[in-house]
Short mmCIF file of C-alpha atoms and ligand atoms in Angstrom, two decimals:
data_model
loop_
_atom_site.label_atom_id
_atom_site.label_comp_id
_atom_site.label_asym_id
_atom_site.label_seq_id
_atom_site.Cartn_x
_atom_site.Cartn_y
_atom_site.Cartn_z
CA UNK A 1 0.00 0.00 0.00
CA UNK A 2 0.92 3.53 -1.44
CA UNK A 3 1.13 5.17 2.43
CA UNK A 4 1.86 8.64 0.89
CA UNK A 5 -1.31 8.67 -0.94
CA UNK A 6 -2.98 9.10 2.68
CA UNK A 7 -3.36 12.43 3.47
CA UNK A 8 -1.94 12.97 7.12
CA UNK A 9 -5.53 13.31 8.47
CA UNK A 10 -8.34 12.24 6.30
CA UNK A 11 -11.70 13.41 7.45
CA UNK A 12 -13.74 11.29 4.71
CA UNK A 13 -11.79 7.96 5.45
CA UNK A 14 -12.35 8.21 9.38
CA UNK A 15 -15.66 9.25 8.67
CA UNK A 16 -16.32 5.95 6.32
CA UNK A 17 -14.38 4.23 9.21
CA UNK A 18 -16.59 5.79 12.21
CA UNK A 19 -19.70 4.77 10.42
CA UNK A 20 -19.61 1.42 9.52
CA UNK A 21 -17.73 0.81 13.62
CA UNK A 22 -21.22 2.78 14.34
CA UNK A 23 -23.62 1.44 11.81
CA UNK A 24 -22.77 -2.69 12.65
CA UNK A 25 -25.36 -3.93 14.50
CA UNK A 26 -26.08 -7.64 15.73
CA UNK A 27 -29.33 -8.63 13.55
CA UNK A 28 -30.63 -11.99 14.37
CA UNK A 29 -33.39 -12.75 10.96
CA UNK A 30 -35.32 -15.84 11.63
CA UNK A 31 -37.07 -17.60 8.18
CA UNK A 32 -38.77 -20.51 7.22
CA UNK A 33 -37.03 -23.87 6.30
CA UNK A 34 -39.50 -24.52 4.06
CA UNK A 35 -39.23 -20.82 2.24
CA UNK A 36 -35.56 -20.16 2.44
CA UNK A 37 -34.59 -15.92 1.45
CA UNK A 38 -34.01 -15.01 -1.41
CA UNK A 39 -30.94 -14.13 -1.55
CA UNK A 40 -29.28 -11.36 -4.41
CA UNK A 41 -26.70 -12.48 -7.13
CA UNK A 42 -23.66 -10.97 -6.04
CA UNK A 43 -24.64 -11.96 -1.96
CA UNK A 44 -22.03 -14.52 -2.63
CA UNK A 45 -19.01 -12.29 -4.12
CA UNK A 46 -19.92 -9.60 -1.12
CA UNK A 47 -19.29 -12.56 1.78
CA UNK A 48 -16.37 -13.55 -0.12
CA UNK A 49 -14.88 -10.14 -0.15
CA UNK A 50 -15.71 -9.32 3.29
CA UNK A 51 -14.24 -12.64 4.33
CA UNK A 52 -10.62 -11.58 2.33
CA UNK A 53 -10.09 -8.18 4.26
CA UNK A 54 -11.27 -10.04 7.71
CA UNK A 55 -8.24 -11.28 7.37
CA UNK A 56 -5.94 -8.31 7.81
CA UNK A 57 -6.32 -8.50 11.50
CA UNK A 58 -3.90 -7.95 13.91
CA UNK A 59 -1.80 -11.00 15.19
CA UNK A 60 1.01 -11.62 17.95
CA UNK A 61 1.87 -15.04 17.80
CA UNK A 62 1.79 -17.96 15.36
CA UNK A 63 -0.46 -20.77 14.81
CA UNK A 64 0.91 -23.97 16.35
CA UNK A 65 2.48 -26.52 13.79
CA UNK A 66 -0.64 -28.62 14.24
CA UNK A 67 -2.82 -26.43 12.36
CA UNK A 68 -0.84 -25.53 9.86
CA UNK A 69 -0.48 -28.93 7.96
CA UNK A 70 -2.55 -29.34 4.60
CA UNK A 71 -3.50 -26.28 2.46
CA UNK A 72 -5.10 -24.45 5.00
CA UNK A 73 -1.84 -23.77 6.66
CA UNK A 74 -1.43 -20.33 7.49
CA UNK A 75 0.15 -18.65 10.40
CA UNK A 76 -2.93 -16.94 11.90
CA UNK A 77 -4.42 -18.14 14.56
CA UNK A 78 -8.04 -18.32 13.61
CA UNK A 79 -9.42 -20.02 10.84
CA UNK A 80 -12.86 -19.15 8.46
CA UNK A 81 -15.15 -21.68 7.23
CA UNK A 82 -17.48 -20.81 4.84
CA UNK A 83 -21.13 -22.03 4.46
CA UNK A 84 -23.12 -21.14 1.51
CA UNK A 85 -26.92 -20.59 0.98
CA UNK A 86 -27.03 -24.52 0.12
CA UNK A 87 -24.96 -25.86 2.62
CA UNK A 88 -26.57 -23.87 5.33
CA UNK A 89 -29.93 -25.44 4.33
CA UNK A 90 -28.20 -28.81 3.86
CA UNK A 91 -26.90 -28.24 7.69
CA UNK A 92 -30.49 -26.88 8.57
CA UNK A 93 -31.78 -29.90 7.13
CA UNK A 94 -29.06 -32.03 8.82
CA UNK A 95 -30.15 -30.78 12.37
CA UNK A 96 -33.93 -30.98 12.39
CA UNK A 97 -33.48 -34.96 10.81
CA UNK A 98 -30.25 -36.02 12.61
CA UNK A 99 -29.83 -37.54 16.29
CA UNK A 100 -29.49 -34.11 17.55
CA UNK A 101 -33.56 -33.67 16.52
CA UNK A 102 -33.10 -29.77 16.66
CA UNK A 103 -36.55 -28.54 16.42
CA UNK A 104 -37.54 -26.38 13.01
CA UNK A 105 -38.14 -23.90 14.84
CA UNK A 106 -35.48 -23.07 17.03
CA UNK A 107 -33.61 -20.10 16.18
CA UNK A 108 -30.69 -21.63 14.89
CA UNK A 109 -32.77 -23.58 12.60
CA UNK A 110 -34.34 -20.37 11.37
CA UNK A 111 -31.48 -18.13 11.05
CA UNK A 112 -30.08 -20.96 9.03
CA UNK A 113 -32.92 -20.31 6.47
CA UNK A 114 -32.75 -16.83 6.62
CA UNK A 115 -29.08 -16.12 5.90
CA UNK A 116 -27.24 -16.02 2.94
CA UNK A 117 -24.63 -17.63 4.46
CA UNK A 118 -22.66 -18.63 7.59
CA UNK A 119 -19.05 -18.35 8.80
CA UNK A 120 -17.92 -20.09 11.28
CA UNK A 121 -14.33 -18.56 12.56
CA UNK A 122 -12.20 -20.96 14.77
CA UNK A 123 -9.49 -20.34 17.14
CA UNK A 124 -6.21 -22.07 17.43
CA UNK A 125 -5.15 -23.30 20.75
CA UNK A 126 -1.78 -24.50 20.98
CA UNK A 127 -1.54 -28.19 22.13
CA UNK A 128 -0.67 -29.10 25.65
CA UNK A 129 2.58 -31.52 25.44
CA UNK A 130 3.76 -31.40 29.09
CA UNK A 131 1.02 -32.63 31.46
CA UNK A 132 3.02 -31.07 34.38
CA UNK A 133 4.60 -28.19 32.80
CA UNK A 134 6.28 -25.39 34.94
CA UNK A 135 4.97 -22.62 36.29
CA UNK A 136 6.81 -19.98 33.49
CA UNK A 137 5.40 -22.55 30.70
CA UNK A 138 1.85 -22.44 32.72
CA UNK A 139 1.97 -18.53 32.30
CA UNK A 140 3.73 -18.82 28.75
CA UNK A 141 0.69 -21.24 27.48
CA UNK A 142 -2.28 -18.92 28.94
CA UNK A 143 -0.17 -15.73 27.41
CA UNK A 144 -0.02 -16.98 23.71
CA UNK A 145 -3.93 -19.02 24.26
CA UNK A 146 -5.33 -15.64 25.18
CA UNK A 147 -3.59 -13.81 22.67
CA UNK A 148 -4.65 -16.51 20.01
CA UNK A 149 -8.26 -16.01 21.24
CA UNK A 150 -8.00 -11.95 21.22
CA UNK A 151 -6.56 -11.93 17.41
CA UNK A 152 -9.62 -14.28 15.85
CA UNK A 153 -11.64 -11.92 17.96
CA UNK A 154 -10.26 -9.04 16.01
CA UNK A 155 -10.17 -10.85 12.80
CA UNK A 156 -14.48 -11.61 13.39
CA UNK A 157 -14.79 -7.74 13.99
CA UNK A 158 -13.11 -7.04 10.87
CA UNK A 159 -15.50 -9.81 9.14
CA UNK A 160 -17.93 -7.77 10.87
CA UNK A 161 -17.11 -4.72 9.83
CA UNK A 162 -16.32 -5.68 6.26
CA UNK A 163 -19.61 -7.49 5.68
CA UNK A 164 -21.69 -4.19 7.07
CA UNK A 165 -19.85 -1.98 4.57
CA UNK A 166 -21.29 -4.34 1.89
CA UNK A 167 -24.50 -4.12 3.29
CA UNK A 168 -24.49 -7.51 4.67
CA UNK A 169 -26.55 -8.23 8.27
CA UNK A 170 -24.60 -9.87 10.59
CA UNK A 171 -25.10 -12.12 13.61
CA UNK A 172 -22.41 -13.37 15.92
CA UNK A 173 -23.79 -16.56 17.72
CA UNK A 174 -22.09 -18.79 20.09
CA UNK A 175 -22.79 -21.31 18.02
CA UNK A 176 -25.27 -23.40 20.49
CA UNK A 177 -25.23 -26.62 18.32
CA UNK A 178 -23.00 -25.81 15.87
CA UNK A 179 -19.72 -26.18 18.17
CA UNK A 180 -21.06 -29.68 19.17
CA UNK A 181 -18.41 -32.41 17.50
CA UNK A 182 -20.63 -33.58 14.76
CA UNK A 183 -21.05 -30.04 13.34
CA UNK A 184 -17.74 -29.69 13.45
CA UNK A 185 -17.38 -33.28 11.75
CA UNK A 186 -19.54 -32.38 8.95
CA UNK A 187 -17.94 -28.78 8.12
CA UNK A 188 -14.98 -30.27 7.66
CA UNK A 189 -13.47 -28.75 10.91
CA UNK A 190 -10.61 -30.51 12.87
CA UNK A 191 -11.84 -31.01 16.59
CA UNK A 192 -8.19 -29.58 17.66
CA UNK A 193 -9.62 -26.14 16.72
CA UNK A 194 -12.56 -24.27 18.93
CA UNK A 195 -14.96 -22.23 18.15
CA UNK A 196 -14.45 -18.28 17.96
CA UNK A 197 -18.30 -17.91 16.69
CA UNK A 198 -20.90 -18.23 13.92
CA UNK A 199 -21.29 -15.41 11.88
CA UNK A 200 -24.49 -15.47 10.32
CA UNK A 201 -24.94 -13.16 7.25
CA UNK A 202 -27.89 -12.00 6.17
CA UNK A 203 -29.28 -9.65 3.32
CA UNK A 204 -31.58 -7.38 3.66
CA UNK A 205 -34.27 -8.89 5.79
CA UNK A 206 -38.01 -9.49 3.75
CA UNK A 207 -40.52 -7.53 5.29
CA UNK A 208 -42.16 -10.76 6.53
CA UNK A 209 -39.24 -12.03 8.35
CA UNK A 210 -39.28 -11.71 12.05
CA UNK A 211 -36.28 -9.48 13.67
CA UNK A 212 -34.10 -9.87 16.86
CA UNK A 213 -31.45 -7.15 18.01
CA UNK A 214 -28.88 -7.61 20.09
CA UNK A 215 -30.13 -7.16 23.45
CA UNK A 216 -26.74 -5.35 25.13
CA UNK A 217 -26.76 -2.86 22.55
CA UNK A 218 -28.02 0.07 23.75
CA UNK A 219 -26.69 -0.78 27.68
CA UNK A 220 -22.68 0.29 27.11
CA UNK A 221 -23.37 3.91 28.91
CA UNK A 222 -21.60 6.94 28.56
CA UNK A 223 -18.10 7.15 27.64
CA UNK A 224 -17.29 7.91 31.56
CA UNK A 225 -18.71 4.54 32.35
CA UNK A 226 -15.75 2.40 30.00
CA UNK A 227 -12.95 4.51 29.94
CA UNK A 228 -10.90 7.37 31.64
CA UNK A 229 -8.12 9.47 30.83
CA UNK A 230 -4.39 8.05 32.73
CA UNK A 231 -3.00 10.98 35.01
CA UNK A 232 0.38 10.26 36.59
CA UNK A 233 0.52 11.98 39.58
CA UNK A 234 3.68 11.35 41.01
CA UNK A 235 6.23 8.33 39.52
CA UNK A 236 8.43 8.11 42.19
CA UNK A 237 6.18 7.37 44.76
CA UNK A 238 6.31 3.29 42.84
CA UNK A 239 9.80 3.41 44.02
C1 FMN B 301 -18.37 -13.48 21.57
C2 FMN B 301 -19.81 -13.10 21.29
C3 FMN B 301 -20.78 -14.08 21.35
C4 FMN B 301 -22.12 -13.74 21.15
N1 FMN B 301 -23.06 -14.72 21.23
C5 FMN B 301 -24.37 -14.39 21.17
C6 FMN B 301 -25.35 -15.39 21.32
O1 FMN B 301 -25.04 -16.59 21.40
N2 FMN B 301 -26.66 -15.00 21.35
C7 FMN B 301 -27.04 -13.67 21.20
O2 FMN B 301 -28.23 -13.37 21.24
N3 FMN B 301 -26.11 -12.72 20.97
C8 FMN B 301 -24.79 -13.04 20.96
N4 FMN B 301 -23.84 -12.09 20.73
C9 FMN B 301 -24.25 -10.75 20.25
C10 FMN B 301 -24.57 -9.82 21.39
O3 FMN B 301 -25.84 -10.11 21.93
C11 FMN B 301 -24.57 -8.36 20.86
O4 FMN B 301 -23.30 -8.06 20.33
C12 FMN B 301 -24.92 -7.37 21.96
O5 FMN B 301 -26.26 -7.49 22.36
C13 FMN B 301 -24.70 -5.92 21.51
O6 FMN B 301 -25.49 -5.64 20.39
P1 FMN B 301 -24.85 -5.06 19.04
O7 FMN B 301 -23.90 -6.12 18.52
O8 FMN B 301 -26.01 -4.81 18.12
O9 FMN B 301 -24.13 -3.80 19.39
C14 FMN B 301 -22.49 -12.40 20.88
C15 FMN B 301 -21.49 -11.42 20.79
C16 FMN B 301 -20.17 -11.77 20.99
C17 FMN B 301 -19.09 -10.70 20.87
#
């Protein structure tokens, strides 16, 4: 990227920025399974270009060997898969006729006919070899774990945040059903890897469709109530 072709403060681009941060909202859309949205032609391309920029997210340490064999072997510590129209139906499907004998009309069954499609972003915990490990590798393992777990966070924002610019709904769910083993199992996902969330996307929701929004969003206060200003008083008083 060209930096100099920034200009050293650009109003538009944080405005663009502040907006879509602003504009993302959780949106759960809950269909029919037997009259699945309609979804537009170039739904598909929008996820798939939402899904390519998610990826730019920051990262601090890499994936553990173990997940990087095969072709999906990269060194970021989350991983996307994605679940078109069809084979979120197909799962739909799967769940109301399987053991599991997930009712049609729970909401997972219904979001699953209401979206346009479904990612489901994994995190990569590194494996535990030592089954008594010291107390620095103890500390060591929960530092890189939690840091593994607050990158895929920041790389489902960014899916967020990509997918709202391109007018896509979005949902992050915490999976219910969809972590269980044989979800995993028939996505294709190793059981080494846990879930980060399912990110439902949705287009624009038919009129008929019923609505959920996320319940917390309007309870994060003022900006005294989250965050303050640092004053050091007097550094030498640590001493
Ligand atoms: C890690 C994570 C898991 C979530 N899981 C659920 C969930 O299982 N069910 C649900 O209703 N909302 C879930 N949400 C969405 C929150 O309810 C929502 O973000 C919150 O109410 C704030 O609303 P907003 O996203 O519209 O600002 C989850 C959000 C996050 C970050």
């Amino acid at each position: 990227m060209n930096i100099s072709s920034f200009p050293s403060v650009s109003q538009p681009f944080a405005s663009a920025i502040d907006s879509v941060i602003q504009t993302r909202k959780s949106l759960k859309i809950l269909g029919d399974l037997n009259s699945p949205a309609k979804i537009p032609d170039d739904f598909n391309t929008r996820v798939d270009a939402a899904i390519k920029v998610a990826n730019w997210a920051p990262f601090h340490y890499p994936a553990n060997m173990i997940h990087r064999q095969g072709t999906m072997n990269s060194v970021v510590p989350w991983r996307f898969y994605a679940l078109s129209q069809a084979m979120c139906l197909k799962l739909a499907h799967f769940l109301t006729q399987s053991d599991a004998k997930i009712d049609a009309n729970s909401t997972i069954v219904r979001m699953l006919s209401a979206c346009g499609g479904l990612v489901i972003v994994t995190w990569l915990p590194d494996p535990k070899k030592n089954p008594k490990p010291s107390k620095k590798k103890r500390i060591a393992f929960r530092i890189i774990r939690n840091e593994h777990i607050a990158a895929a966070g920041a790389a489902t924002q960014n899916l967020l945040l990509a997918a709202e610019a391109r007018d896509i709904q979005t949902y992050w769910s915490s999976g219910g059903v969809l972590q269980s083993s044989d979800c995993f199992k028939l996505c294709g996902i190793p059981n080494t890897q846990k879930l980060m969330g399912a990110i439902f996307m949705f287009p624009e929701p038919h009129t008929e469709m019923e609505t959920i929004s996320g319940k917390l969003r309007n309870k994060r206060g003022t900006k005294d109530s989250w965050m303050s200003w640092v004053t050091i008083n007097n550094p030498h008083s640590l001493a």
